PDB file of C-alpha atoms in Angstrom:
ATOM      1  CA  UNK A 338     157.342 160.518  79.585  1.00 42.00           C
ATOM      2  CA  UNK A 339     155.723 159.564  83.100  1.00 45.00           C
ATOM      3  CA  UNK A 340     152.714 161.254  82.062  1.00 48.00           C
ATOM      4  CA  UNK A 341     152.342 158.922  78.840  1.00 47.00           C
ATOM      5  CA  UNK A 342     153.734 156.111  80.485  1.00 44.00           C
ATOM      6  CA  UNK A 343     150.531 156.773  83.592  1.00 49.00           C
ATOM      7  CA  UNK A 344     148.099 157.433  81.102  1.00 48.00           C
ATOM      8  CA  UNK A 345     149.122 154.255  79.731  1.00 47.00           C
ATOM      9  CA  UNK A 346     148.368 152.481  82.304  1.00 48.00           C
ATOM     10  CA  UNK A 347     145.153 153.875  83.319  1.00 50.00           C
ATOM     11  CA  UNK A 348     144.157 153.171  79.938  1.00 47.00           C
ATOM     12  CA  UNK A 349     144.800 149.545  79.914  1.00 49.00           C
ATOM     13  CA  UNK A 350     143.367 149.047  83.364  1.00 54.00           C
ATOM     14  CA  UNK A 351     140.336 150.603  81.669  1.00 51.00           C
ATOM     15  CA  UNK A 352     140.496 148.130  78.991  1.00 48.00           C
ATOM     16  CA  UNK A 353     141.147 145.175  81.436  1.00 51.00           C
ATOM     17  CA  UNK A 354     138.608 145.814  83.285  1.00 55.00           C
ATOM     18  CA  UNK A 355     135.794 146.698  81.179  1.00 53.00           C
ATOM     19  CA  UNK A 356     137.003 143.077  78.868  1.00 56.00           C
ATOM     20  CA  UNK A 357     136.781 141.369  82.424  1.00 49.00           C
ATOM     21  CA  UNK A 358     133.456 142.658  83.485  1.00 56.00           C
ATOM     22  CA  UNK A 359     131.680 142.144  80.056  1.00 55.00           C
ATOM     23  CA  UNK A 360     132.634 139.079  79.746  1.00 56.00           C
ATOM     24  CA  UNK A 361     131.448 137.980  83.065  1.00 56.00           C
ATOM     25  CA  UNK A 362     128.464 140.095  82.538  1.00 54.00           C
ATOM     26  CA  UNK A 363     127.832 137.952  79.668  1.00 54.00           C
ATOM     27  CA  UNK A 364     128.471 134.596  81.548  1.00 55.00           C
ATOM     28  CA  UNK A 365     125.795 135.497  84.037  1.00 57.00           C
ATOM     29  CA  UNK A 366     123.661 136.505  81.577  1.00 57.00           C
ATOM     30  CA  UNK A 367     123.642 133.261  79.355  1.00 53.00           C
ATOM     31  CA  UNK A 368     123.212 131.429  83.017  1.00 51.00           C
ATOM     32  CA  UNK A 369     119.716 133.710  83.770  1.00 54.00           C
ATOM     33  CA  UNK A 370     118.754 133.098  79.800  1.00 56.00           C
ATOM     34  CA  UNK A 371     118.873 128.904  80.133  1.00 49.00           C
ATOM     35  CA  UNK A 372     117.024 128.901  83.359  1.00 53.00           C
ATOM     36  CA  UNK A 373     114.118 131.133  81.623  1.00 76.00           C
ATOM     37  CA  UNK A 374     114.074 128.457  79.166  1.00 87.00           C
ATOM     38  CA  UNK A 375     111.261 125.772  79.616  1.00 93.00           C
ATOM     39  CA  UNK A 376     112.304 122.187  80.285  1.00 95.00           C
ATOM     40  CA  UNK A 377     110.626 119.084  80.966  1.00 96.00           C
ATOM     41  CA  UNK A 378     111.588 117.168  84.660  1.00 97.00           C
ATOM     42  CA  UNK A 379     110.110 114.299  86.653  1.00 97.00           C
ATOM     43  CA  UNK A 380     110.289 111.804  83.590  1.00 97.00           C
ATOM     44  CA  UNK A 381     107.854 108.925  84.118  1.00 97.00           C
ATOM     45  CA  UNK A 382     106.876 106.177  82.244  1.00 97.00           C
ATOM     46  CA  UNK A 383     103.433 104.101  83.344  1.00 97.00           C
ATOM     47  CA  UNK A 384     103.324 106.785  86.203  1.00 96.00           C
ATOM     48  CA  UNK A 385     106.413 105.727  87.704  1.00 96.00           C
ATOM     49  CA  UNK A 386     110.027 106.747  87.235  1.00 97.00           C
ATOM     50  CA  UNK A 387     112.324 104.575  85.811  1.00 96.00           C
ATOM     51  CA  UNK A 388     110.505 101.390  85.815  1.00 96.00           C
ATOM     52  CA  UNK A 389     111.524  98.101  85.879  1.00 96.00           C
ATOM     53  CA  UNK A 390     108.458  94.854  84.314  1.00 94.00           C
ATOM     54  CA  UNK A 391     106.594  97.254  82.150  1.00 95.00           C
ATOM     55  CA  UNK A 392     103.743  94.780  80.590  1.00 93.00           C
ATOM     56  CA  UNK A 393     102.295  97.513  78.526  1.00 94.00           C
ATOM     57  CA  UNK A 394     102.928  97.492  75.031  1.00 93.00           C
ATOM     58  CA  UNK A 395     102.860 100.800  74.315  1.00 96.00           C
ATOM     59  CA  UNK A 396     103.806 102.326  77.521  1.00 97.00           C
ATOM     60  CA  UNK A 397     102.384 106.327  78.506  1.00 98.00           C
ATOM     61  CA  UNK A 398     104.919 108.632  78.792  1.00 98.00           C
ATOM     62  CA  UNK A 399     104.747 111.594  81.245  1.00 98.00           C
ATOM     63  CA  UNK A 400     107.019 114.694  82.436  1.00 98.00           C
ATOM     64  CA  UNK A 401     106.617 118.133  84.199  1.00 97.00           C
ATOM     65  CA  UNK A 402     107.506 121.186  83.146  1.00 96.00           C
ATOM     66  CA  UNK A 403     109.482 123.805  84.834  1.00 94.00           C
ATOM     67  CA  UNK A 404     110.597 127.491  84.414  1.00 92.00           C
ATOM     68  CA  UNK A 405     110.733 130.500  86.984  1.00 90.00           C
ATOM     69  CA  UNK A 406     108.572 132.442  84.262  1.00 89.00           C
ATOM     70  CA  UNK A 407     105.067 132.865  85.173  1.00 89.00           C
ATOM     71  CA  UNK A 408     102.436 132.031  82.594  1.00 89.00           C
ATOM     72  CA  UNK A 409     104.794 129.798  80.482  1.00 93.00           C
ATOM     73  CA  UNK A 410     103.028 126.858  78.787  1.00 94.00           C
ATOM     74  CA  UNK A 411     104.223 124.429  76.163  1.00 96.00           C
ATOM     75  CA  UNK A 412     103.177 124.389  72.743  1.00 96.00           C
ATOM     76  CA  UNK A 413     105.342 121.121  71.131  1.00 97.00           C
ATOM     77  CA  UNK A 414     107.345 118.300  72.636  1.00 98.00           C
ATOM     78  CA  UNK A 415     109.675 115.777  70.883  1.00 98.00           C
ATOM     79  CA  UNK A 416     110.041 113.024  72.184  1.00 98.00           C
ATOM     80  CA  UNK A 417     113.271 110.263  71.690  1.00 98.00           C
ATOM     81  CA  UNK A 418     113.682 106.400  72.536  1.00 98.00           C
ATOM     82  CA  UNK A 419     116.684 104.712  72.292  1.00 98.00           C
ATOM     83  CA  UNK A 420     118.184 101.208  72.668  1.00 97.00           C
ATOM     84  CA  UNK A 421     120.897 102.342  74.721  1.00 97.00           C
ATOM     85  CA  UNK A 422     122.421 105.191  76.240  1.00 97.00           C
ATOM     86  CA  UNK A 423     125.151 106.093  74.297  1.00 97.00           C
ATOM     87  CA  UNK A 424     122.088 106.332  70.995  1.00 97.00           C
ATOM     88  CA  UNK A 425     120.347 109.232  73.453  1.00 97.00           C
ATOM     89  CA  UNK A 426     123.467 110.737  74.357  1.00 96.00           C
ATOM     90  CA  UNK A 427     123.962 111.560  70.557  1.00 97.00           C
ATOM     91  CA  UNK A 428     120.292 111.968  69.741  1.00 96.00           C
ATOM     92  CA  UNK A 429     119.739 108.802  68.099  1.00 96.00           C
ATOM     93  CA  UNK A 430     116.319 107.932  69.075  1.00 95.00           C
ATOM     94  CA  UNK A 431     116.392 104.345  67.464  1.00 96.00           C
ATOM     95  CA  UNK A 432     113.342 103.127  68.469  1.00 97.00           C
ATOM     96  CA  UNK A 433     111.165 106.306  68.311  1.00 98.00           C
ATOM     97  CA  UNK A 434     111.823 109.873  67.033  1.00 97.00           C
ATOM     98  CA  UNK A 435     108.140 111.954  67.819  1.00 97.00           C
ATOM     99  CA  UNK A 436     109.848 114.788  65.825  1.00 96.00           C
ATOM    100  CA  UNK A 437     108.017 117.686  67.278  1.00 97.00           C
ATOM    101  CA  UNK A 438     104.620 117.737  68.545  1.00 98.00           C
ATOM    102  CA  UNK A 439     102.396 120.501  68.286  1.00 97.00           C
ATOM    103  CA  UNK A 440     100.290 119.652  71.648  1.00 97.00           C
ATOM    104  CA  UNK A 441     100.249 121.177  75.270  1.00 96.00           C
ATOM    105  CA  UNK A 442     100.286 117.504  76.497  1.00 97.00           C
ATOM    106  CA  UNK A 443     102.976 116.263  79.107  1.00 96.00           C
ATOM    107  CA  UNK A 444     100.768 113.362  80.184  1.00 96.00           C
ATOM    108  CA  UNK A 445      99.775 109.725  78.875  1.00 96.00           C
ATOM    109  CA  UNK A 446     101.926 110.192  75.467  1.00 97.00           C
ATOM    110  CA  UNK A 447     101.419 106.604  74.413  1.00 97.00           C
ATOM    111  CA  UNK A 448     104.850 105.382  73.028  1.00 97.00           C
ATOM    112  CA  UNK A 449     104.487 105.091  68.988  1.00 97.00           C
ATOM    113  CA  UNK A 450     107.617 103.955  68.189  1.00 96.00           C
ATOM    114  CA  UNK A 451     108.951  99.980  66.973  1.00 97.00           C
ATOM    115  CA  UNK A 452     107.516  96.846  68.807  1.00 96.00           C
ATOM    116  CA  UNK A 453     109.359  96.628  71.882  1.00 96.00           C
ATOM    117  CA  UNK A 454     110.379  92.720  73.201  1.00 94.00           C
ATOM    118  CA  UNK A 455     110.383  91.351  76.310  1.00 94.00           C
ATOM    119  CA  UNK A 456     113.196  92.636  78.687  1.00 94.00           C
ATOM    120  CA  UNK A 457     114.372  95.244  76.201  1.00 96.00           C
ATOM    121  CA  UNK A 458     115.510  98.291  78.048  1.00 97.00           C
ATOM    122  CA  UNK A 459     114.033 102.046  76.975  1.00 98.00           C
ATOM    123  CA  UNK A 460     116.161 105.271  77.615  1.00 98.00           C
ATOM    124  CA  UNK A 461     114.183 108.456  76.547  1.00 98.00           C
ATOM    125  CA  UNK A 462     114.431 111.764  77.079  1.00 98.00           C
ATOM    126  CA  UNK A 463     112.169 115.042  75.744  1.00 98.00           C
ATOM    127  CA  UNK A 464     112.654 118.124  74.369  1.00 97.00           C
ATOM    128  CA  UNK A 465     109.581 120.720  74.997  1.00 97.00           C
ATOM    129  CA  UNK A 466     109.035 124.578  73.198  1.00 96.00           C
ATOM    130  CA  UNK A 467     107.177 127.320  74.878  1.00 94.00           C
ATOM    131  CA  UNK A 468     104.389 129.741  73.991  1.00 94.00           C
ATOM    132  CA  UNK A 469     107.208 131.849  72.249  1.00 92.00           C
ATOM    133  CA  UNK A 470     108.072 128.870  70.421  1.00 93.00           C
ATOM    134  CA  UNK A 471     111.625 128.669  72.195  1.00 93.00           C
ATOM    135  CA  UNK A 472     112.903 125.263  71.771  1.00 95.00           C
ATOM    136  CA  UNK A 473     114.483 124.354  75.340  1.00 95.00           C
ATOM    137  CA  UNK A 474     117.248 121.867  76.459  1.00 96.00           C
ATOM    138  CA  UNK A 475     116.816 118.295  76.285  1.00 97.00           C
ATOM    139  CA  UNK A 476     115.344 116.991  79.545  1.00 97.00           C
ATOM    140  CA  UNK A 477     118.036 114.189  81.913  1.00 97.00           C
ATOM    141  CA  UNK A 478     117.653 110.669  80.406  1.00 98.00           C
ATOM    142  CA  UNK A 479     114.890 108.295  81.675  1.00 98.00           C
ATOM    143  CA  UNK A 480     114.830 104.567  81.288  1.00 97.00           C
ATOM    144  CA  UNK A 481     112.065 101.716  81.182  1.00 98.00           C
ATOM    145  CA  UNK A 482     112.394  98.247  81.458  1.00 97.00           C
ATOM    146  CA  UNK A 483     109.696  96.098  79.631  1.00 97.00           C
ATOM    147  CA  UNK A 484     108.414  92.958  80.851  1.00 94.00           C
ATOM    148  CA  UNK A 485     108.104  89.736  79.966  1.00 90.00           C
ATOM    149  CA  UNK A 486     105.163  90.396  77.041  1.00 88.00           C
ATOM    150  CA  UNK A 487     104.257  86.536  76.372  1.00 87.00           C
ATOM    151  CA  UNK A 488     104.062  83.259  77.839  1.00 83.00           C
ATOM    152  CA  UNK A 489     106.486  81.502  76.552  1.00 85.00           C
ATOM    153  CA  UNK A 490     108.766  84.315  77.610  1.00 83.00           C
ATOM    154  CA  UNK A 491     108.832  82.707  81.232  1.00 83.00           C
ATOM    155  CA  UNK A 492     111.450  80.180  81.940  1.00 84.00           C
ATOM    156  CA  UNK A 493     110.681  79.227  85.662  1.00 82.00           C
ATOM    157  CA  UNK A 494     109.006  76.857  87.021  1.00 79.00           C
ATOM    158  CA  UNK A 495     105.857  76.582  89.323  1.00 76.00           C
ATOM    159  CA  UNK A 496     107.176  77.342  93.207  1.00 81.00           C
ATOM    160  CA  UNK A 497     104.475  75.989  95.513  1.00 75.00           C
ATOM    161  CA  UNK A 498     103.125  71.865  96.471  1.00 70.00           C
ATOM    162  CA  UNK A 499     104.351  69.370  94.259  1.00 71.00           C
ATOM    163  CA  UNK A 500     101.313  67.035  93.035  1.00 70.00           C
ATOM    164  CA  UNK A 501     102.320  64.329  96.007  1.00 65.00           C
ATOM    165  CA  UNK A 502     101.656  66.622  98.591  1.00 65.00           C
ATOM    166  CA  UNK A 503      98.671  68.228  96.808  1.00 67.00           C
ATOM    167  CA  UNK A 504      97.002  64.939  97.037  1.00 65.00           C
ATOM    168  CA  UNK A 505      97.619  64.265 100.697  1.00 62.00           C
ATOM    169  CA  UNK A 506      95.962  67.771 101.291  1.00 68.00           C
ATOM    170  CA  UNK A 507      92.855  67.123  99.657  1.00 70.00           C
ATOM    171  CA  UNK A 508      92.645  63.913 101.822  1.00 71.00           C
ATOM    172  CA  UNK A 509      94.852  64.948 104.958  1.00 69.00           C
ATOM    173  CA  UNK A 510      92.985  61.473 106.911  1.00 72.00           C
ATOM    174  CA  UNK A 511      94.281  58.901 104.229  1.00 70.00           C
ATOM    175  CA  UNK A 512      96.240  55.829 105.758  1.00 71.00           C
ATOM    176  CA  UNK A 513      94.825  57.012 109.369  1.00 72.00           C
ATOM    177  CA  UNK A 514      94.121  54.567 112.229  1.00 71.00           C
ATOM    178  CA  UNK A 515      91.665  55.341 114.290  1.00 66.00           C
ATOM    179  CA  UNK A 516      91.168  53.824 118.019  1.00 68.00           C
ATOM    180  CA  UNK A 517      87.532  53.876 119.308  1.00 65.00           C
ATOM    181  CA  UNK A 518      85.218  52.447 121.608  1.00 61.00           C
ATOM    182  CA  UNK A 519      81.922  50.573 120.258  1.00 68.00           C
ATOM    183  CA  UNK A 520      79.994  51.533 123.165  1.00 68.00           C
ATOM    184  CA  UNK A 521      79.323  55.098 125.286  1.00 70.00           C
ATOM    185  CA  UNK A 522      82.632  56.133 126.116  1.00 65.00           C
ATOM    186  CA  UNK A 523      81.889  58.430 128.963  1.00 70.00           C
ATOM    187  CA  UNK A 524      79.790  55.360 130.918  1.00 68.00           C
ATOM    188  CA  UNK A 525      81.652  51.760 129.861  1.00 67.00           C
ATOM    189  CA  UNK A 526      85.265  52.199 129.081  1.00 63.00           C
ATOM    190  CA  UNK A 527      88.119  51.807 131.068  1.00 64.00           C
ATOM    191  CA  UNK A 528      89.291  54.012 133.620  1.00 66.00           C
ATOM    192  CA  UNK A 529      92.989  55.431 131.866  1.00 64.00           C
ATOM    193  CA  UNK A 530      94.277  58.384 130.961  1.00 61.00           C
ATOM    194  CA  UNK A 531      92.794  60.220 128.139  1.00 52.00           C
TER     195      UNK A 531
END
């Protein structure tokens, strides 16, 4: 009975252990496999990350790649745009979908998605495949903010001079009164203070 009862035991610790280390053999693994993956980083938009007044009206997207595999390359991108966060976080790209890209390119992608407005707000995010053809993660959101696009657009007014004091600069001597002595100064006038 105590031999059963041992063998038992070493068994099942056998067991345990070997459904212990598997499975966090497996964890680490899956944690090695995404960071072999390629992903795009650094998003910028008009060469500058999450801008604010972008007057372009299709603005040039741009990202950098990264993986700890040598020799990796991209061979597609997709590329989303959405009108709000929330439409990214669920892969809504509202205002442009690339769907997937055969191109090495991670520089001046020219937005080709609907007319954007003045002050509208851009969240994007990309999505790139390797030389394996290995789609990777999604990249962290980005954002733009456009501009105002058109002149009527702007609703302040002029801050400098008003036209009153733009006149008296162009004649700054107007309304002067001058004192001054017919003859030579320096030989005839009165002896005072000066």
């Amino acid at each position: 009975m105590r031999k059963g009862l041992l063998a038992s035991v070493v068994v099942g610790m056998v067991f345990v252990g070997m459904g212990c280390e598997p499975h966090m053999a497996l964890r680490e693994m899956e944690r090695q496999v995404d960071s072999l993956w390629l992903s795009a980083v650094d998003l910028r938009c008009e060469y500058m990350k999450d801008p604010l007044g972008i007057d372009a009206a299709q603005p040039r997207l741009f990202w950098k790649l990264d993986t700890p595999r040598r020799g990796a390359m991209q061979t597609a991108y997709r590329i989303l745009v959405a009108s709000s966060a929330d439409k990214l976080a669920w892969n809504r790209g509202d205002l442009w979908d690339s769907g997937k890209v055969a191109s090495p390119d991670s520089i001046q992608i020219e937005y080709a998605g609907k007319i954007l407005t003045s002050g509208q707000q851009c969240f994007w995010k990309v999505r790139v495949w390797d030389e394996k053809g290995t789609e990777g993660p999604w990249s962290r959101p980005a954002l733009w903010t456009m501009g105002l696009l058109k002149g009527e657009d702007w609703k302040g007014k002029w801050i400098g001079k008003d036209e009153a004091a733009s006149a008296a600069a162009a004649n700054p001597l107007a309304g002067a009164s001058w004192i001054w002595f017919e003859a030579d100064a320096n030989k005839q006038a009165p002896v005072g203070k000066r």
